[in-house]
Amino acid sequence: ISTQVRPVAKGHVGPATAADIRPSAAKIPSKLATTTEAKSAYRNVVSGINETKMKPTVTISNRSSTGSNLSHSGPMLQAKSTTGGPPMILPDLKSQVPQKVRQMTVTRMYEQFLRIYKPLDDHMLLAFQHSENQERKIHQSSVNQAGYKQSAAGVLGRLKKRLPSENKDDVGIDGEWTEKMSQQKTGMRSELQQYILTEEQLEKMNYPLADALEISQSIDSSVGIERQCDRCTKSFIVKDILTKQDMELCRYHHGRIRKIKVHGEYERLYYCCNSPPESLGCTTGPHVYKDETIEALAKRIPFSSVKPVSGASKYIRQIIALDCEMAYTTAGMELVRISAIDEFNETIMDELVLPQHMVVDLNSRYSGIQTLRGAKYNLQDIQLMLSKFMDEHTILAGHGLENDLKALRIFHPNIVDTVALYPHPNGLPYRYGLRFLANKYLQRFIQDSSDGHDSFEDAKTSLDLIKLKVEKGMCKMSNPDDHD
């Protein structure tokens, strides 16, 4: 006799009711020779139902997010979650450990395995299976509740220290996962050693060096001082309160001059409006300025080196790719956003930053920042947050990172810069733009929004270019006229 079992309510694993089990129409002959034969067949079916009621066999089939079928028939010790959550521990009268304690343990392990396997496509299924296996292994090897808790605490501590998996081979429960996987994670940092900028390169690219740490703050404000506008090059007096007229004093071109072919001949024109270099600016705004030298920057806001926070060693990353956005203030350019990710593309931070001085212009066309509403941290907070994730061995990566470190007021010796990895054939100060490199080598279009740059997107693009460099080595660049 065949029976059909209706879907059971979520979490229900008890015996099926009479209403849950019905005769299978497929098993009753569609054509019977006599009424006697029909009655006989029906009695046989009913008899089968009664037997099934006495000893029901309920099959619960769950399908994971990856499509794997997890089916269990007959007596079940553990019920699988149908929503991608942790395994469910069912009561076990023979266990020395309460169900509540076991459930809390397997849930915490599931959370850790979910974090570790997050980069993998089947991370939810792996986290489910390995947290179940890990808890079962601890339970089977423990003789009492105290021993169970002690073993579980040790395993959880080690799981928390594990970095996210790089590939499908970098998996396994505690006790089976080996350090060879961890050693593979140092491979990228080892391969990047040859690309770390030398002190000579750092100086040539105008990075802050160690001597910047010796310059103390001596300038508090530039309000009332005459400066040269960074956009139109005219002289102006810095103000902290701007009138409507002040907001339109500067006329400038926001685009660069490029060689554009017009009627068969190349002409130098601004790409923002296709006007010649001597033309009046096509955009208006307030006068702004920025300090260029390390000394001038340090006298206004001093530099510092990142010092690891005590007890934060488990958070230290080997590689951090970052990108910053800056805005014009009465003190020049200051940090207003930072995005940082590690070598596994995990977000370390993505925060708006409150500048120390009055904002003159958010530079939205390039920074992408329309407002600082919701910003919770200042520059010192960001420096402290970074110190939780990096030490003197951490490699900082990015594109044109000298500007980011100036905004962060940080000196750090281990730098990998995509400007140096993909050099312009004419040498510095010529350099390829990140947008061009992303298009050419990653077939990716970035910075094409009218809302400005996205620092998170730029940080990830820089990291991907670095990984490509490690994988394939030096690439031949195209014609220098192609850069932006």
Short mmCIF file of C-alpha atoms in Angstrom, two decimals:
data_model
loop_
_atom_site.label_atom_id
_atom_site.label_comp_id
_atom_site.label_asym_id
_atom_site.label_seq_id
_atom_site.Cartn_x
_atom_site.Cartn_y
_atom_site.Cartn_z
CA ILE A 1 0.00 0.00 0.00
CA SER A 2 1.26 3.45 -0.80
CA THR A 3 0.36 6.50 1.24
CA GLN A 4 0.70 10.20 0.58
CA VAL A 5 1.95 12.45 3.36
CA ARG A 6 0.84 16.06 3.35
CA PRO A 7 3.48 18.72 4.12
CA VAL A 8 3.93 19.00 7.85
CA ALA A 9 3.90 22.37 9.56
CA LYS A 10 7.36 23.92 10.01
CA GLY A 11 9.13 22.35 12.97
CA HIS A 12 6.49 19.59 13.36
CA VAL A 13 8.01 16.11 13.57
CA GLY A 14 5.29 14.31 15.54
CA PRO A 15 3.11 11.43 14.31
CA ALA A 16 0.83 12.03 11.38
CA THR A 17 -2.92 12.27 12.02
CA ALA A 18 -5.58 10.29 10.18
CA ALA A 19 -6.26 13.33 8.03
CA ASP A 20 -2.59 13.42 7.03
CA ILE A 21 -2.74 9.97 5.39
CA ARG A 22 -5.05 9.23 2.51
CA PRO A 23 -5.32 6.37 0.03
CA SER A 24 -3.33 6.81 -3.13
CA ALA A 25 -5.78 6.97 -6.00
CA ALA A 26 -3.14 5.49 -8.26
CA LYS A 27 -3.35 2.19 -6.35
CA ILE A 28 -7.13 1.65 -6.84
CA PRO A 29 -7.85 -0.02 -10.19
CA SER A 30 -9.77 2.32 -12.48
CA LYS A 31 -11.77 -0.56 -14.00
CA LEU A 32 -13.11 -3.42 -11.85
CA ALA A 33 -14.97 -6.39 -13.34
CA THR A 34 -17.60 -6.64 -10.57
CA THR A 35 -18.92 -4.75 -7.58
CA THR A 36 -17.49 -7.50 -5.36
CA GLU A 37 -14.00 -6.82 -6.69
CA ALA A 38 -14.43 -3.09 -6.01
CA LYS A 39 -15.51 -3.69 -2.41
CA SER A 40 -12.61 -6.08 -1.87
CA ALA A 41 -10.09 -3.57 -3.21
CA TYR A 42 -11.48 -0.82 -1.00
CA ARG A 43 -11.28 -3.04 2.12
CA ASN A 44 -7.64 -3.77 1.32
CA VAL A 45 -6.86 -0.06 1.04
CA VAL A 46 -8.65 0.79 4.32
CA SER A 47 -6.82 -2.06 6.03
CA GLY A 48 -3.55 -0.59 4.82
CA ILE A 49 -4.51 2.82 6.18
CA ASN A 50 -5.18 1.40 9.62
CA GLU A 51 -1.75 -0.23 9.65
CA THR A 52 -0.16 3.02 8.55
CA LYS A 53 -1.92 4.90 11.34
CA MET A 54 -0.42 2.56 13.87
CA LYS A 55 3.15 2.87 12.55
CA PRO A 56 3.45 6.00 10.43
CA THR A 57 6.66 6.79 8.60
CA VAL A 58 6.93 10.51 8.01
CA THR A 59 9.55 11.87 5.62
CA ILE A 60 10.65 15.44 6.03
CA SER A 61 12.58 16.77 3.08
CA ASN A 62 14.42 20.06 3.29
CA ARG A 63 16.19 21.69 0.40
CA SER A 64 19.13 23.89 1.17
CA SER A 65 19.84 27.22 -0.49
CA THR A 66 22.23 25.43 -2.82
CA GLY A 67 19.62 22.90 -3.89
CA SER A 68 21.05 19.94 -1.94
CA ASN A 69 18.33 17.61 -0.67
CA LEU A 70 18.56 16.75 3.03
CA SER A 71 16.06 13.96 3.76
CA HIS A 72 15.52 11.93 6.91
CA SER A 73 13.12 9.03 7.32
CA GLY A 74 12.06 7.26 10.46
CA PRO A 75 13.36 8.24 13.93
CA MET A 76 15.24 11.53 13.92
CA LEU A 77 17.76 12.80 16.45
CA GLN A 78 18.10 16.22 14.82
CA ALA A 79 15.71 18.18 12.66
CA LYS A 80 17.10 20.30 9.88
CA SER A 81 16.21 23.97 9.61
CA THR A 82 14.14 24.83 6.58
CA THR A 83 15.15 28.51 6.60
CA GLY A 84 18.92 28.26 6.33
CA GLY A 85 19.39 28.70 10.08
CA PRO A 86 21.41 26.59 12.54
CA PRO A 87 20.71 22.88 13.20
CA MET A 88 18.01 22.09 15.76
CA ILE A 89 18.95 19.88 18.70
CA LEU A 90 16.08 17.63 19.77
CA PRO A 91 15.66 16.30 23.32
CA ASP A 92 17.77 13.25 24.14
CA LEU A 93 16.99 11.51 27.43
CA LYS A 94 20.37 9.74 27.40
CA SER A 95 22.38 12.97 27.10
CA GLN A 96 24.24 14.38 30.11
CA VAL A 97 24.01 17.87 28.56
CA PRO A 98 20.70 19.78 28.57
CA GLN A 99 19.14 20.43 25.18
CA LYS A 100 19.19 24.20 25.81
CA VAL A 101 22.96 24.19 26.33
CA ARG A 102 23.58 22.12 23.21
CA GLN A 103 21.29 24.32 21.13
CA MET A 104 23.06 27.48 22.24
CA THR A 105 26.43 25.90 21.43
CA VAL A 106 25.52 24.71 17.94
CA THR A 107 23.94 28.10 17.16
CA ARG A 108 27.10 29.97 18.11
CA MET A 109 29.19 27.55 16.07
CA TYR A 110 26.88 27.98 13.11
CA GLU A 111 27.38 31.76 13.30
CA GLN A 112 31.16 31.35 13.26
CA PHE A 113 31.17 28.86 10.37
CA LEU A 114 28.80 31.17 8.47
CA ARG A 115 31.32 34.00 8.89
CA ILE A 116 34.28 31.79 7.91
CA TYR A 117 32.59 30.38 4.80
CA LYS A 118 30.94 33.63 3.70
CA PRO A 119 33.20 34.01 0.58
CA LEU A 120 32.11 30.58 -0.69
CA ASP A 121 29.03 29.98 -2.83
CA ASP A 122 27.63 27.18 -0.64
CA HIS A 123 28.50 28.89 2.65
CA MET A 124 25.08 28.31 4.25
CA LEU A 125 25.09 24.57 3.61
CA LEU A 126 28.70 24.19 4.77
CA ALA A 127 28.03 26.22 7.91
CA PHE A 128 24.99 24.04 8.67
CA GLN A 129 26.82 20.74 8.17
CA HIS A 130 30.04 21.67 9.95
CA SER A 131 28.36 23.27 12.97
CA GLU A 132 26.26 20.09 13.31
CA ASN A 133 29.32 17.84 13.00
CA GLN A 134 31.38 20.02 15.35
CA GLU A 135 28.77 19.97 18.10
CA ARG A 136 28.21 16.22 17.71
CA LYS A 137 31.95 15.58 17.99
CA ILE A 138 32.15 17.61 21.23
CA HIS A 139 29.05 15.92 22.65
CA GLN A 140 30.30 12.42 21.91
CA SER A 141 33.69 13.07 23.49
CA SER A 142 32.31 14.65 26.69
CA VAL A 143 31.34 12.65 29.77
CA ASN A 144 29.46 15.42 31.59
CA GLN A 145 28.10 18.93 31.18
CA ALA A 146 31.20 20.64 32.60
CA GLY A 147 33.49 18.84 30.15
CA TYR A 148 31.13 19.66 27.28
CA LYS A 149 31.12 23.37 28.11
CA GLN A 150 34.90 23.49 28.45
CA SER A 151 35.47 21.77 25.11
CA ALA A 152 32.87 23.95 23.39
CA ALA A 153 34.45 27.14 24.72
CA GLY A 154 37.86 26.10 23.40
CA VAL A 155 36.53 25.26 19.95
CA LEU A 156 34.56 28.51 19.73
CA GLY A 157 37.65 30.49 20.69
CA ARG A 158 39.67 28.90 17.89
CA LEU A 159 36.86 29.35 15.35
CA LYS A 160 36.71 33.08 16.14
CA LYS A 161 40.39 33.41 15.24
CA ARG A 162 39.99 31.76 11.85
CA LEU A 163 40.03 34.06 8.85
CA PRO A 164 37.43 33.73 6.08
CA SER A 165 37.97 30.86 3.63
CA GLU A 166 39.75 31.62 0.37
CA ASN A 167 38.53 28.61 -1.57
CA LYS A 168 36.57 25.36 -1.32
CA ASP A 169 39.63 23.54 0.04
CA ASP A 170 39.95 25.95 2.95
CA VAL A 171 37.17 24.33 4.99
CA GLY A 172 36.84 21.90 7.88
CA ILE A 173 35.76 21.62 11.51
CA ASP A 174 38.12 22.37 14.35
CA GLY A 175 40.55 19.49 14.76
CA GLU A 176 40.43 18.60 11.06
CA TRP A 177 41.14 21.99 9.49
CA THR A 178 44.90 22.43 9.31
CA GLU A 179 47.22 25.41 9.35
CA LYS A 180 48.28 24.75 5.78
CA MET A 181 45.16 26.63 4.76
CA SER A 182 46.19 29.50 6.98
CA GLN A 183 49.65 29.46 5.45
CA GLN A 184 48.10 29.88 2.02
CA LYS A 185 46.58 33.14 3.24
CA THR A 186 50.03 34.60 3.85
CA GLY A 187 50.90 33.82 0.25
CA MET A 188 49.48 37.03 -1.17
CA ARG A 189 51.33 39.16 1.34
CA SER A 190 54.54 37.31 0.55
CA GLU A 191 54.01 37.84 -3.16
CA LEU A 192 53.27 41.51 -2.60
CA GLN A 193 56.60 42.12 -0.83
CA GLN A 194 58.29 42.76 -4.18
CA TYR A 195 55.72 45.46 -4.99
CA ILE A 196 55.98 47.43 -1.72
CA LEU A 197 57.17 50.95 -2.51
CA THR A 198 60.74 51.76 -1.57
CA GLU A 199 61.52 54.85 0.49
CA GLU A 200 62.78 56.51 -2.69
CA GLN A 201 59.49 55.77 -4.45
CA LEU A 202 57.49 56.99 -1.47
CA GLU A 203 59.38 60.28 -1.53
CA LYS A 204 59.06 60.65 -5.31
CA MET A 205 55.30 60.09 -5.13
CA ASN A 206 55.02 62.61 -2.27
CA TYR A 207 53.98 60.15 0.43
CA PRO A 208 54.28 61.25 4.06
CA LEU A 209 57.56 59.88 5.47
CA ALA A 210 58.70 59.21 9.02
CA ASP A 211 60.00 62.76 9.51
CA ALA A 212 56.40 64.01 9.17
CA LEU A 213 55.80 62.63 12.67
CA GLU A 214 58.24 65.19 14.10
CA ILE A 215 56.31 68.22 12.82
CA SER A 216 54.01 69.59 15.49
CA GLN A 217 50.80 71.54 14.99
CA SER A 218 51.36 75.29 14.81
CA ILE A 219 48.45 76.60 12.69
CA ASP A 220 44.94 76.43 14.03
CA SER A 221 42.97 78.33 11.40
CA SER A 222 43.40 80.03 8.03
CA VAL A 223 40.35 82.25 8.40
CA GLY A 224 41.30 85.79 7.38
CA ILE A 225 44.42 84.66 5.53
CA GLU A 226 44.93 85.21 1.80
CA ARG A 227 45.20 82.00 -0.23
CA GLN A 228 45.18 80.99 -3.90
CA CYS A 229 42.05 79.27 -5.21
CA ASP A 230 42.63 75.65 -6.17
CA ARG A 231 40.13 75.95 -9.02
CA CYS A 232 40.50 79.34 -10.70
CA THR A 233 43.96 80.23 -9.24
CA LYS A 234 42.74 83.68 -8.10
CA SER A 235 43.71 85.02 -4.68
CA PHE A 236 41.01 85.26 -2.01
CA ILE A 237 40.54 85.71 1.74
CA VAL A 238 39.47 82.57 3.61
CA LYS A 239 36.10 82.96 5.35
CA ASP A 240 34.25 80.63 7.70
CA ILE A 241 30.85 82.18 6.93
CA LEU A 242 30.03 82.56 3.25
CA THR A 243 27.44 84.84 1.71
CA LYS A 244 25.40 83.98 -1.37
CA GLN A 245 27.79 86.11 -3.39
CA ASP A 246 30.79 84.22 -1.99
CA MET A 247 29.24 80.98 -3.22
CA GLU A 248 29.48 82.16 -6.83
CA LEU A 249 32.78 84.08 -6.87
CA CYS A 250 34.79 81.27 -8.49
CA ARG A 251 34.31 80.48 -12.17
CA TYR A 252 36.20 77.39 -13.31
CA HIS A 253 36.24 74.31 -15.55
CA HIS A 254 35.71 71.11 -13.59
CA GLY A 255 37.04 68.98 -16.45
CA ARG A 256 40.63 68.53 -17.58
CA ILE A 257 42.10 69.65 -20.85
CA ARG A 258 42.30 66.89 -23.45
CA LYS A 259 43.31 66.56 -27.05
CA ILE A 260 40.10 66.20 -29.02
CA LYS A 261 39.93 65.62 -32.76
CA VAL A 262 37.93 68.38 -34.44
CA HIS A 263 37.53 68.48 -38.24
CA GLY A 264 40.47 66.13 -38.67
CA GLU A 265 42.84 68.06 -36.37
CA TYR A 266 43.60 67.70 -32.67
CA GLU A 267 42.70 70.62 -30.42
CA ARG A 268 43.25 71.14 -26.69
CA LEU A 269 39.80 71.55 -25.15
CA TYR A 270 38.19 71.18 -21.73
CA TYR A 271 36.24 67.94 -21.81
CA CYS A 272 33.55 69.35 -19.50
CA CYS A 273 32.32 71.84 -22.10
CA ASN A 274 34.64 71.46 -25.15
CA SER A 275 35.90 75.02 -24.67
CA PRO A 276 39.48 76.18 -25.35
CA PRO A 277 41.94 76.72 -22.45
CA GLU A 278 41.54 80.51 -22.50
CA SER A 279 37.74 80.37 -22.14
CA LEU A 280 35.82 81.56 -19.08
CA GLY A 281 34.90 78.81 -16.66
CA CYS A 282 31.65 76.89 -17.20
CA THR A 283 30.99 76.26 -13.48
CA THR A 284 30.60 78.57 -10.48
CA GLY A 285 31.24 77.96 -6.80
CA PRO A 286 33.10 79.28 -3.75
CA HIS A 287 36.85 79.82 -3.74
CA VAL A 288 38.67 76.86 -2.16
CA TYR A 289 42.27 75.88 -1.48
CA LYS A 290 44.37 72.95 -0.36
CA ASP A 291 47.81 72.54 1.16
CA GLU A 292 50.21 70.55 -0.99
CA THR A 293 53.31 70.02 1.16
CA ILE A 294 53.64 67.54 4.01
CA GLU A 295 54.96 70.29 6.26
CA ALA A 296 51.96 72.57 5.67
CA LEU A 297 49.56 69.69 6.28
CA ALA A 298 51.32 68.60 9.48
CA LYS A 299 51.36 72.14 10.91
CA ARG A 300 47.59 72.24 10.62
CA ILE A 301 46.71 68.65 11.65
CA PRO A 302 49.69 66.53 12.81
CA PHE A 303 50.57 63.11 11.40
CA SER A 304 50.71 59.90 13.43
CA SER A 305 51.61 56.27 12.91
CA VAL A 306 49.09 53.55 13.59
CA LYS A 307 49.79 51.71 16.82
CA PRO A 308 47.92 48.44 17.40
CA VAL A 309 45.37 48.45 20.19
CA SER A 310 46.10 46.08 23.07
CA GLY A 311 44.20 42.80 22.69
CA ALA A 312 43.28 43.48 19.06
CA SER A 313 45.76 41.05 17.49
CA LYS A 314 43.01 38.69 16.31
CA TYR A 315 41.58 41.47 14.17
CA ILE A 316 44.84 42.41 12.45
CA ARG A 317 44.66 42.15 8.67
CA GLN A 318 47.55 41.35 6.36
CA ILE A 319 46.31 43.62 3.57
CA ILE A 320 43.92 46.56 3.71
CA ALA A 321 42.74 48.29 0.55
CA LEU A 322 41.31 51.72 1.21
CA ASP A 323 40.06 54.83 -0.50
CA CYS A 324 39.13 58.20 0.94
CA GLU A 325 36.98 61.09 -0.17
CA MET A 326 37.85 64.65 0.79
CA ALA A 327 35.99 67.96 0.97
CA TYR A 328 37.15 71.58 1.05
CA THR A 329 37.10 73.25 4.48
CA THR A 330 38.55 76.44 5.94
CA ALA A 331 41.68 74.36 6.62
CA GLY A 332 42.09 73.08 3.06
CA MET A 333 41.01 69.54 2.20
CA GLU A 334 39.84 67.19 4.95
CA LEU A 335 38.61 63.61 5.14
CA VAL A 336 34.83 63.12 4.84
CA ARG A 337 34.58 59.43 3.98
CA ILE A 338 36.74 56.31 4.25
CA SER A 339 36.12 52.83 2.83
CA ALA A 340 38.42 49.93 3.71
CA ILE A 341 38.31 46.22 2.88
CA ASP A 342 40.68 43.33 3.55
CA GLU A 343 42.19 40.87 1.08
CA PHE A 344 39.04 38.72 1.26
CA ASN A 345 36.81 41.65 0.24
CA GLU A 346 35.36 41.85 3.74
CA THR A 347 34.39 45.38 4.74
CA ILE A 348 36.48 46.77 7.58
CA MET A 349 34.84 50.16 7.59
CA ASP A 350 32.77 52.42 5.36
CA GLU A 351 32.09 55.62 7.26
CA LEU A 352 31.34 59.28 6.81
CA VAL A 353 33.77 61.46 8.75
CA LEU A 354 33.23 64.82 10.43
CA PRO A 355 36.01 67.28 9.48
CA GLN A 356 37.65 69.38 12.17
CA HIS A 357 36.96 72.70 10.45
CA MET A 358 34.03 74.43 8.75
CA VAL A 359 33.04 72.90 5.41
CA VAL A 360 33.22 75.25 2.44
CA ASP A 361 32.44 72.79 -0.37
CA LEU A 362 31.74 69.03 -0.13
CA ASN A 363 33.30 68.61 -3.60
CA SER A 364 30.30 66.41 -4.43
CA ARG A 365 31.14 66.14 -8.13
CA TYR A 366 34.14 63.98 -7.17
CA SER A 367 33.58 62.88 -3.58
CA GLY A 368 29.99 61.76 -4.17
CA ILE A 369 29.12 63.18 -0.73
CA GLN A 370 25.92 65.20 -0.69
CA THR A 371 25.59 65.58 3.07
CA LEU A 372 27.41 64.62 6.27
CA ARG A 373 24.17 63.93 8.08
CA GLY A 374 24.60 60.72 10.05
CA ALA A 375 28.39 61.02 10.40
CA LYS A 376 29.43 59.79 13.85
CA TYR A 377 33.23 59.83 13.79
CA ASN A 378 36.00 62.39 13.48
CA LEU A 379 39.55 61.91 12.21
CA GLN A 380 40.91 60.70 15.56
CA ASP A 381 38.11 58.12 15.83
CA ILE A 382 38.95 56.77 12.37
CA GLN A 383 42.65 56.53 13.23
CA LEU A 384 41.77 54.58 16.36
CA MET A 385 39.44 52.27 14.42
CA LEU A 386 42.17 51.57 11.85
CA SER A 387 44.63 50.71 14.60
CA LYS A 388 42.37 47.82 15.56
CA PHE A 389 42.90 46.20 12.16
CA MET A 390 46.51 46.99 11.25
CA ASP A 391 50.02 46.89 12.64
CA GLU A 392 53.46 47.79 11.27
CA HIS A 393 53.41 44.66 9.03
CA THR A 394 50.02 45.32 7.41
CA ILE A 395 50.17 46.30 3.74
CA LEU A 396 48.04 49.29 2.78
CA ALA A 397 46.88 49.16 -0.84
CA GLY A 398 45.13 51.61 -3.13
CA HIS A 399 45.40 53.92 -6.12
CA GLY A 400 47.31 57.16 -5.57
CA LEU A 401 47.29 56.34 -1.88
CA GLU A 402 49.52 59.28 -0.95
CA ASN A 403 46.46 61.56 -1.04
CA ASP A 404 44.50 59.19 1.20
CA LEU A 405 47.29 58.97 3.79
CA LYS A 406 47.60 62.77 3.79
CA ALA A 407 43.87 63.04 4.49
CA LEU A 408 44.15 60.38 7.20
CA ARG A 409 47.31 62.06 8.55
CA ILE A 410 48.97 58.67 8.74
CA PHE A 411 52.53 57.57 8.08
CA HIS A 412 52.88 53.92 7.10
CA PRO A 413 55.91 52.31 5.38
CA ASN A 414 54.26 49.27 3.73
CA ILE A 415 52.43 50.58 0.67
CA VAL A 416 51.36 48.92 -2.58
CA ASP A 417 50.08 51.48 -5.08
CA THR A 418 48.45 50.60 -8.40
CA VAL A 419 50.00 53.78 -9.85
CA ALA A 420 53.38 52.04 -9.48
CA LEU A 421 52.07 48.58 -10.43
CA TYR A 422 50.69 49.86 -13.72
CA PRO A 423 53.09 52.72 -14.55
CA HIS A 424 52.61 55.26 -17.29
CA PRO A 425 55.26 54.81 -20.03
CA ASN A 426 56.26 58.47 -19.68
CA GLY A 427 56.95 57.99 -15.97
CA LEU A 428 55.88 60.17 -13.06
CA PRO A 429 54.20 62.58 -12.69
CA TYR A 430 52.16 60.97 -15.49
CA ARG A 431 49.89 58.23 -14.28
CA TYR A 432 46.92 56.19 -15.46
CA GLY A 433 43.58 56.87 -13.81
CA LEU A 434 41.83 54.11 -11.86
CA ARG A 435 38.89 54.32 -14.21
CA PHE A 436 41.10 53.59 -17.22
CA LEU A 437 42.87 50.67 -15.50
CA ALA A 438 39.56 49.14 -14.39
CA ASN A 439 38.18 49.36 -17.92
CA LYS A 440 41.28 47.96 -19.61
CA TYR A 441 42.25 45.16 -17.24
CA LEU A 442 39.06 44.28 -15.37
CA GLN A 443 36.54 45.14 -18.11
CA ARG A 444 34.76 47.13 -15.42
CA PHE A 445 33.21 50.57 -15.69
CA ILE A 446 33.62 52.71 -12.58
CA GLN A 447 33.32 56.40 -11.71
CA ASP A 448 30.74 56.80 -14.49
CA SER A 449 28.01 58.19 -12.26
CA SER A 450 27.06 61.85 -12.24
CA ASP A 451 26.81 61.54 -8.43
CA GLY A 452 30.61 61.33 -8.06
CA HIS A 453 33.04 58.62 -6.99
CA ASP A 454 32.26 55.73 -4.67
CA SER A 455 35.19 55.17 -2.30
CA PHE A 456 34.08 51.59 -1.58
CA GLU A 457 34.02 50.78 -5.29
CA ASP A 458 37.42 52.40 -5.79
CA ALA A 459 38.98 50.43 -2.91
CA LYS A 460 37.67 47.12 -4.26
CA THR A 461 38.82 47.97 -7.79
CA SER A 462 42.34 48.74 -6.55
CA LEU A 463 42.47 45.43 -4.69
CA ASP A 464 41.28 43.51 -7.75
CA LEU A 465 43.97 45.17 -9.89
CA ILE A 466 46.58 44.17 -7.32
CA LYS A 467 45.34 40.56 -7.28
CA LEU A 468 45.48 40.52 -11.08
CA LYS A 469 49.04 41.78 -10.94
CA VAL A 470 50.04 39.02 -8.54
CA GLU A 471 48.34 36.42 -10.70
CA LYS A 472 49.61 37.48 -14.13
CA GLY A 473 52.56 39.77 -13.51
CA MET A 474 53.46 42.92 -15.41
CA CYS A 475 51.14 43.80 -18.23
CA LYS A 476 52.04 45.92 -21.22
CA MET A 477 50.14 49.18 -21.18
CA SER A 478 48.51 50.83 -24.14
CA ASN A 479 49.11 54.24 -25.68
CA PRO A 480 49.60 56.92 -22.96
CA ASP A 481 47.13 59.20 -24.73
CA ASP A 482 44.38 56.81 -23.57
CA HIS A 483 44.68 57.66 -19.89
CA ASP A 484 42.34 59.88 -17.92
#
